[in-house]
XYZ file of C-alpha atoms in Angstrom:
488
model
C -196.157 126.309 8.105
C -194.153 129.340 9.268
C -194.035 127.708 12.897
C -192.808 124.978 11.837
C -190.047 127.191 9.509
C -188.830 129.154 12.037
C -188.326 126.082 14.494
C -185.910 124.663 11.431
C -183.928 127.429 11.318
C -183.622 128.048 14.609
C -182.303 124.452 15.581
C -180.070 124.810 12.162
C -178.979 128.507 13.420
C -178.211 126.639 16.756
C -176.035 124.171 15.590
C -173.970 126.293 12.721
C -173.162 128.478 15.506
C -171.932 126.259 17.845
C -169.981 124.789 14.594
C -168.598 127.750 13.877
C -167.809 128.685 17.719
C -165.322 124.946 18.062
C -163.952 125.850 14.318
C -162.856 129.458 15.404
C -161.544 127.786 18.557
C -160.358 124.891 17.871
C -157.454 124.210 20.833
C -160.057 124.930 22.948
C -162.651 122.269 21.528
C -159.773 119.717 21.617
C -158.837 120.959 25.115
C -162.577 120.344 26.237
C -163.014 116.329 24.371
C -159.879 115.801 26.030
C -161.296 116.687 29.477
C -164.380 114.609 29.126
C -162.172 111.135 28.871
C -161.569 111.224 25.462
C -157.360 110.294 25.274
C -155.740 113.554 24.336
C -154.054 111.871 20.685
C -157.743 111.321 19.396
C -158.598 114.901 20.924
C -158.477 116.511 17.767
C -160.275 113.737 15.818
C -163.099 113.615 17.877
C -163.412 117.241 17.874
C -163.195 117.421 14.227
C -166.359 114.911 13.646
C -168.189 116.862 15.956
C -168.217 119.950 14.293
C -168.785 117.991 10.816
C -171.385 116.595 12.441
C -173.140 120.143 13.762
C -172.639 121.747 10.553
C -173.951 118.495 8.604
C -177.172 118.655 10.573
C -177.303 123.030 10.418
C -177.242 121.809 6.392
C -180.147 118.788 6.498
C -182.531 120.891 8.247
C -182.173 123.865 5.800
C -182.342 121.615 3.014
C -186.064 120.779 2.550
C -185.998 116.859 1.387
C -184.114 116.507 4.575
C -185.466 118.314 6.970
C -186.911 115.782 9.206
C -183.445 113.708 9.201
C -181.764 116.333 9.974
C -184.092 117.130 13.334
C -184.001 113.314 13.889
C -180.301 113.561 14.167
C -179.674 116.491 16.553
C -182.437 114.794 18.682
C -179.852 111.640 18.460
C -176.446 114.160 19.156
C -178.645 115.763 22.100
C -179.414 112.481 23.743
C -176.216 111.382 24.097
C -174.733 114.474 24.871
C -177.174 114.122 27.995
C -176.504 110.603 28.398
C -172.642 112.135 28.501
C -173.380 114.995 31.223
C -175.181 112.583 33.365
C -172.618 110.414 33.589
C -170.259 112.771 34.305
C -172.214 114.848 36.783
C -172.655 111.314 38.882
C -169.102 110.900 39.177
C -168.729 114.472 39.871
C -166.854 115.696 37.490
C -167.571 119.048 35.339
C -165.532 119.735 33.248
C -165.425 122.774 30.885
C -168.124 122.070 28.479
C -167.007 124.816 25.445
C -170.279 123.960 23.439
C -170.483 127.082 22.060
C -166.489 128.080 22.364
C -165.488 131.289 23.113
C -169.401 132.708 22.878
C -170.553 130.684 26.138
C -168.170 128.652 27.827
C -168.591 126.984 31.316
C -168.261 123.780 33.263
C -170.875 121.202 32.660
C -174.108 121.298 35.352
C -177.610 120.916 35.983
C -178.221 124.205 33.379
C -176.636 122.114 31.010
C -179.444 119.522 30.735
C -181.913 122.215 30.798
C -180.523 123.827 27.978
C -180.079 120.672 25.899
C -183.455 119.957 26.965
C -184.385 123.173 25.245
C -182.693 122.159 22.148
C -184.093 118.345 22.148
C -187.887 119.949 22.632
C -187.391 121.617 19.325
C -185.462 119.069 17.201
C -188.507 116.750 18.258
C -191.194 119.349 17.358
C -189.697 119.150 14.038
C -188.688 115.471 13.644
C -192.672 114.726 14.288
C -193.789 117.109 11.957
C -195.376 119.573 14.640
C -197.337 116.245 16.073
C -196.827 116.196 20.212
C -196.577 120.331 19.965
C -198.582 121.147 22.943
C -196.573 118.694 24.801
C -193.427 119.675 23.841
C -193.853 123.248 23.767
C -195.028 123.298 27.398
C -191.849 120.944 28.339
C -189.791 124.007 26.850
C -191.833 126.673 28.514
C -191.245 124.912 32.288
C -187.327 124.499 30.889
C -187.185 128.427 30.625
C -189.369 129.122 33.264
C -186.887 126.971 35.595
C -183.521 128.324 34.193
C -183.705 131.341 32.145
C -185.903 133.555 34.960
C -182.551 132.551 37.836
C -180.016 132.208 35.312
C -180.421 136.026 34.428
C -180.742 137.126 38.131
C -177.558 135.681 38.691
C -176.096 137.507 35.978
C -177.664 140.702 36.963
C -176.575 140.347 40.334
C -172.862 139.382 39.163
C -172.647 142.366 36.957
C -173.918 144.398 39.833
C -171.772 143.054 42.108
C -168.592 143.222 39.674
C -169.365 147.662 39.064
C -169.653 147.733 42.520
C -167.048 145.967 43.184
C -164.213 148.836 43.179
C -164.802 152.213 44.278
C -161.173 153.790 45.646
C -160.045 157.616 45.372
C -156.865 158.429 43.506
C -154.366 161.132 44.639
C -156.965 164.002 44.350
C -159.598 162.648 46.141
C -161.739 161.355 43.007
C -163.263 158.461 43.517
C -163.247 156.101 40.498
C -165.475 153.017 39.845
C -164.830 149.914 38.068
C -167.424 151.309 35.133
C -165.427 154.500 35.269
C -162.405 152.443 34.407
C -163.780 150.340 32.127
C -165.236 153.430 30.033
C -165.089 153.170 26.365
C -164.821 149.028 26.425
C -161.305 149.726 26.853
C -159.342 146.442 28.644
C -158.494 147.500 32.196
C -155.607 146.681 33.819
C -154.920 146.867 37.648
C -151.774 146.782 39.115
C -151.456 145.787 43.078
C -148.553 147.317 44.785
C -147.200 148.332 48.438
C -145.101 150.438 50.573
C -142.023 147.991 51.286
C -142.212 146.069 47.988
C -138.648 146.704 46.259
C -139.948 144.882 43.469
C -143.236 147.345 43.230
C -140.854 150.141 43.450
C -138.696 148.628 40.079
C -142.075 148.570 38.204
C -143.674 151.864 38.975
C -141.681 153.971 36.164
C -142.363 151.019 34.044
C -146.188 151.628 35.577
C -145.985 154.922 34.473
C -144.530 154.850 30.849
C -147.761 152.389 30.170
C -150.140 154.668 31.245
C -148.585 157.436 28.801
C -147.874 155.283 26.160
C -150.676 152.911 25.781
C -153.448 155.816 26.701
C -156.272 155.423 24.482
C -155.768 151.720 24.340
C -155.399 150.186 27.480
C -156.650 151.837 30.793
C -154.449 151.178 33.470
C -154.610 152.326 37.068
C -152.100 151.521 39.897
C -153.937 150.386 43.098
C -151.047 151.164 45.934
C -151.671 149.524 49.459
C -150.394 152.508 50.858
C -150.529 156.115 50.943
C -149.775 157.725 47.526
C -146.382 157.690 45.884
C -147.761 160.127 43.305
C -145.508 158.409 40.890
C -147.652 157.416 37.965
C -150.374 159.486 36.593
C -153.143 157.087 37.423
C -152.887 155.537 41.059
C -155.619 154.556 43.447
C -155.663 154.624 47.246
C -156.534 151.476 49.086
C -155.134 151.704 52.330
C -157.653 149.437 53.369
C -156.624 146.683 51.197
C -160.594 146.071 50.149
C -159.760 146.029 46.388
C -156.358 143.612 47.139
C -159.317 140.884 48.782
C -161.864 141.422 46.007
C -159.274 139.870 43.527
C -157.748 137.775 45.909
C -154.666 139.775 46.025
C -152.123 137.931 48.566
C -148.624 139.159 46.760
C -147.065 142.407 45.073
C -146.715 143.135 42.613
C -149.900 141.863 40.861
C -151.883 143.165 38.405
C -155.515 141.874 37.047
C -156.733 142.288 32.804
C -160.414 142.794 33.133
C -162.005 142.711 29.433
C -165.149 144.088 28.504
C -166.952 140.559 29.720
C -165.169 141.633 33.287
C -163.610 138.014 33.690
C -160.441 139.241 35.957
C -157.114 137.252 34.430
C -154.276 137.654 37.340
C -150.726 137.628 37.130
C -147.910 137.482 39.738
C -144.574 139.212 39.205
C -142.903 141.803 36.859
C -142.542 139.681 33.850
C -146.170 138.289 34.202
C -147.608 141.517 34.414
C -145.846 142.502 31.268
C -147.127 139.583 29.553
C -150.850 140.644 30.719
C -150.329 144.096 29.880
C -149.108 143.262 26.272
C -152.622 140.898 26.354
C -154.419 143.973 27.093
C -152.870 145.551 23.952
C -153.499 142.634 21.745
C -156.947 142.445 23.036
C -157.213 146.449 22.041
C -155.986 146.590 18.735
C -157.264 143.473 17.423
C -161.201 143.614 19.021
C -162.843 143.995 15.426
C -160.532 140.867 13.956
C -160.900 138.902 17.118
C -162.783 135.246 17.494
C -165.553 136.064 19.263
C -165.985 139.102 17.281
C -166.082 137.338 14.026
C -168.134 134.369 15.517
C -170.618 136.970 16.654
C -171.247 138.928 13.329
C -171.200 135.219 11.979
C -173.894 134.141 13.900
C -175.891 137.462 13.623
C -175.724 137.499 9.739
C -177.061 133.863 10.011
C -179.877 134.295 12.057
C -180.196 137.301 14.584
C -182.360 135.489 16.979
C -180.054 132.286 17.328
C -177.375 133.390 19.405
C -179.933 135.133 21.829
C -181.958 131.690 21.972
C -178.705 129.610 22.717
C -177.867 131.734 25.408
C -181.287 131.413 27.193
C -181.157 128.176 27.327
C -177.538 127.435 27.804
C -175.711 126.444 31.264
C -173.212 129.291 31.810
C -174.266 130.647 35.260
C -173.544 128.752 38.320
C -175.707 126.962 40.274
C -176.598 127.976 43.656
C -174.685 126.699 46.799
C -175.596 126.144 49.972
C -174.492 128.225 52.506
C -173.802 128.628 55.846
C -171.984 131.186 58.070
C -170.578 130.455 61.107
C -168.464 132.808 63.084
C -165.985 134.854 60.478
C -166.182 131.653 57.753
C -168.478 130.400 55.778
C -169.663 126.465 54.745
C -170.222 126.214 51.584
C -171.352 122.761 49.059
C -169.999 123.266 46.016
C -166.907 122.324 44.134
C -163.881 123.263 45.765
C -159.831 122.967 45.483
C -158.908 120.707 48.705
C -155.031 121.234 49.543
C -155.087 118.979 52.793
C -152.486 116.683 50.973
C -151.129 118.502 48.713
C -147.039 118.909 47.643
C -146.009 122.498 45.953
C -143.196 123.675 44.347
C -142.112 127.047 44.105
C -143.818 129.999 41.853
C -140.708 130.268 38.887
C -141.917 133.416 38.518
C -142.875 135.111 42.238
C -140.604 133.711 45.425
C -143.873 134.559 48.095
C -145.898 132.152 45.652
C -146.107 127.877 46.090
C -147.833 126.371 43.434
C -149.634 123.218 44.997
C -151.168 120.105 43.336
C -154.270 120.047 44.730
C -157.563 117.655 44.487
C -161.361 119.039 42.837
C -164.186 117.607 44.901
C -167.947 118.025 45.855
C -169.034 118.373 49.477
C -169.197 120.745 52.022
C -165.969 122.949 52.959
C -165.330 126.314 54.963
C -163.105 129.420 54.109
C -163.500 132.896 54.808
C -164.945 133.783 51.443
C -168.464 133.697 50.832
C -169.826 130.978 48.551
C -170.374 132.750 45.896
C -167.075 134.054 45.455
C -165.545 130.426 45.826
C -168.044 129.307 42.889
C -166.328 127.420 39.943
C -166.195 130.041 37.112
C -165.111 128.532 33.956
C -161.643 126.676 34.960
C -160.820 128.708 37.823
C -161.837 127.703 41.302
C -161.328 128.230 45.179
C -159.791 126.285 47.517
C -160.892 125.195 51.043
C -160.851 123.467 54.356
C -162.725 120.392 54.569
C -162.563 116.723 55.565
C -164.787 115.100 52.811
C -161.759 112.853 51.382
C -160.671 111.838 54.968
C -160.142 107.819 55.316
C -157.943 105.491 57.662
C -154.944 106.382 55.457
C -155.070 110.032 56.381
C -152.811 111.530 59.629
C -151.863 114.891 61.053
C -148.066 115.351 60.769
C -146.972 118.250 62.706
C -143.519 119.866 61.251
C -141.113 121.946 63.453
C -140.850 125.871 62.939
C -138.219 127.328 60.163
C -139.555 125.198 57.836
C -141.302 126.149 54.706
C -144.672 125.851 53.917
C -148.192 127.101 51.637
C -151.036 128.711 52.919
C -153.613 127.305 50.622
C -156.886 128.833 52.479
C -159.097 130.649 50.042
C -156.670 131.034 47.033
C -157.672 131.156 43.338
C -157.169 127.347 41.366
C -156.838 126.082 38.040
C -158.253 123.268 37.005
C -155.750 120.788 35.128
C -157.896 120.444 31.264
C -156.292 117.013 30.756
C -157.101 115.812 34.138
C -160.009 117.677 35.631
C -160.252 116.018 39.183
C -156.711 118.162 39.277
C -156.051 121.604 40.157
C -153.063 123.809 40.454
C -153.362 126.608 43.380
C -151.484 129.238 43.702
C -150.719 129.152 47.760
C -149.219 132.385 49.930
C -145.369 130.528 50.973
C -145.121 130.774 55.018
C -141.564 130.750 56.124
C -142.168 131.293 59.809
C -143.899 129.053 62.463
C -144.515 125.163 63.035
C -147.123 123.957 60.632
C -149.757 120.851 60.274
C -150.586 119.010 57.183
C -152.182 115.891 56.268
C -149.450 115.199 53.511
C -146.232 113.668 54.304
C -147.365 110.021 55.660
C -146.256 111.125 58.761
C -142.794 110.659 57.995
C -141.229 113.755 59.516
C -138.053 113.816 56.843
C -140.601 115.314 54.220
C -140.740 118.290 56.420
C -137.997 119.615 54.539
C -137.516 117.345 51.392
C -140.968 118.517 50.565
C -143.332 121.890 50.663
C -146.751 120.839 52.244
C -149.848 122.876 52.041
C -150.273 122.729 55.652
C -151.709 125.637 58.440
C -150.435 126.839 61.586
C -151.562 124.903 64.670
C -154.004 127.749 65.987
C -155.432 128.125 62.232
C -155.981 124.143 62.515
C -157.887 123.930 65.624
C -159.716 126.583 64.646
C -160.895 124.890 61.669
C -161.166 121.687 62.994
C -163.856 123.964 65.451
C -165.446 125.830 62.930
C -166.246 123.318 60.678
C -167.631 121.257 63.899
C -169.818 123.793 64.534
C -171.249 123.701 60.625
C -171.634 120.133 60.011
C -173.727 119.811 63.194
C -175.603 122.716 62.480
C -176.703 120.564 58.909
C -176.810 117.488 60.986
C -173.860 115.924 59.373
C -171.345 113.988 60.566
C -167.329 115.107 60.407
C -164.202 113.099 60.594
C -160.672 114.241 61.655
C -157.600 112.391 60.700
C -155.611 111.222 63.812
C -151.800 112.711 64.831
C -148.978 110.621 63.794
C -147.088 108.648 66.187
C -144.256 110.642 68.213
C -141.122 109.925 66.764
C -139.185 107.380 68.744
């Protein structure tokens, strides 16, 4: 029965590539059992039955004696897989779910389910021998119907978004476009720099020898802040700062590798830049030798229409947030970095940067991004204002001016792999100005033994305002910690 054939080596296609995908990544797969509980010594044990398993049931369905046990036992390894997002998903948590590695990565959601749900639809059509098919094959059409028809609007719209996304003139007036950069699939590289910055000004011949030397290979373009130096060959205007707040650009110099997937990678600093410009190189020279490019002619010479399949019914895009706009901020539900509490320690590489150990959490939260540039992509998320974690324990401790402190509104996260209700942000340091923060216990001698994520007074009642406004306007309740006792 050739419907029954092709449904074989499809779910077999399915499961060698994802195989394949951990083998050719395997850090990665360990990185990603370790984030779902498992401790991180048994990481690699785990991860090394799962992909004996996935390439032991790719085998039993291709082998005909065994074709049925072999659909029997992905519909087993899909169940619990579910059984494993659910449970995760109620405890809100999501972490990164690397089921098909470096091919289609992304934190575990709703599209998740759908996608296994895909998968579990056909390793039952097979493991009852075709019987149940209308059944099943309408359960997969209302699966795709549901997620692949949004799931590739959102993608359209990103791409859209991300070409459109830079448009600046350079020193002759030319105006050049992110796909005018990115011509040729060459790795882009911007570099962020500004009048004033003595540590720009250091770089810029180094700017410059790149952009002779690694022509051909690497495009790189300097995006000044300021009127043109017209000291590299390839600089961009943007007096207006618009690219600097499209990649969240809050220090110079930075720079930002955009690949031919257009997944920005930032880095802070002269040394980091270097480090993501030799990347870019690597990522250059090596493109026909790389994973993914391997894993992709791999999974092509196995079965053309397998990778295509897994990616219609996988969980990569982001789900939808709610939104709401109030004033110059919006509210936003979604998961979000929340800084409130949160101690930092200075950048070792950039002296304007705090790196703060931050919370991940679901709930509503404001900023003055829009939500769907605060969306959790991969690993990488935004922080936020909000009062979701607020409890009796919580207090406002106000610190006197001259002290330090980090700026965590709207800057880009990490989340920690081992420990994914962690995240590492990458705060603007504030030298100037009294500041308020929820961290310290209200024990005022952490004012200076200790760098708080905190705001300025007038940024606090503001927020405290704004987000007043939201939650009523959703018909939600808000909490506000209370100030700490004046010091006797």
């Amino acid at each position: 029965m050739i419907t029954m054939l092709a449904a074989r080596l499809l779910l077999a296609g399915v499961f060698a590539v994802a195989a394949l995908a951990k083998l050719a990544d395997r850090s990665g797969a360990w990185r990603a059992v370790a984030a779902f509980g498992v401790p991180r010594a048994a990481a690699p044990i785990v991860g090394t039955a799962m992909i004996a398993t996935e390439f032991g049931i790719a085998a039993l369905l291709t082998t005909a004696p065994w074709n049925r046990a072999g659909a029997v036992a992905a519909l087993v390894v899909l169940a619990g897989f579910e059984a494993v997002v659910l449970v995760n998903l109620a405890r809100g948590r999501r972490p990164e779910c690397h089921c098909f590695g470096q091919l289609s990565s992304g934190p575990l959601g709703w599209p998740t389910l759908a996608r296994n749900a895909c998968l579990a639809a056909l390793a039952a059509f097979v493991a009852f021998d075709a019987h149940f098919g209308w059944p099943l094959t309408a359960f997969g059409i209302v699966m795709l119907a549901l997620w692949l028809g949004p799931a590739s609007r959102r993608r359209w719209r990103a791409r859209a978004a991300a070409a459109a996304g830079l448009a600046l003139p350079d020193q002759a007036g030319d105006i050049w476009t992110l796909d005018k950069l990115l011509e040729r699939r060459r790795p882009l590289v911007l570099i962020f720099s500004q009048p004033g910055c003595g540590a720009c000004d250091l770089l810029l011949p180094t700017v410059a020898r790149w952009q002779g030397d690694l022509n051909g290979r690497v495009n790189i373009a300097l995006v000044n802040g300021g009127p043109a130096s017209h000291r590299v060959p390839v600089e961009l205007v943007d007096e207006r700062r618009a690219a600097f707040a499209a990649y969240g650009i809050t220090a110079t110099p930075s720079a930002v590798l955009i690949d031919e997937g257009r997944r920005p990678e930032t880095a802070r600093g002269a040394t980091a830049i270097s480090d993501l410009v030799d990347k870019a190189v690597r990522v250059s020279e090596q493109s026909a030798l790389t994973r993914r490019g391997l894993l992709r002619r791999a999974s092509v010479s196995l079965l053309p229409v397998v990778a295509t399949t897994a990616a219609a019914c996988d969980s990569g895009s982001k789900s939808d947030a709610k939104a709401l706009q109030v004033e110059d901020i919006w509210m936003c539900d979604q998961t979000f970095a929340l800084c409130t509490t949160a101690p930092c320690v200075p950048s070792p590489t950039d002296p304007n940067i705090s790196v703060c150990d931050c919370v991940v959490v679901n709930g509503n939260s404001i900023g003055s991004k829009n939500c769907t540039d605060r969306a959790q992509s991969g690993n990488k998320i935004r922080s936020a204002f909000s009062t979701v974690n607020i409890n009796a324990n919580f207090a406002v401790l106000s610190c006197p001016s001259g002290v330090p402190w980090a700026n965590c509104l709207d800057v880009e996260c990490e989340i920690d792999p081992v420990n994914p209700a962690r995240a590492k942000c990458q705060c603007v340091t504030v030298k100037t100005g009294p500041s308020i923060t929820f961290g310290g216990g209200c024990d005022t001698a952490t004012c200076t033994s200790t760098t708080w994520s905190a705001a300025s007074p007038q940024m606090y009642q503001d927020g405290m305002r704004q987000l007043r406004t939201a939650m009523d306007r959703v018909g939600k309740p808000v909490t506000f910690p209370k100030p700490c006792p004046a010091p006797k």
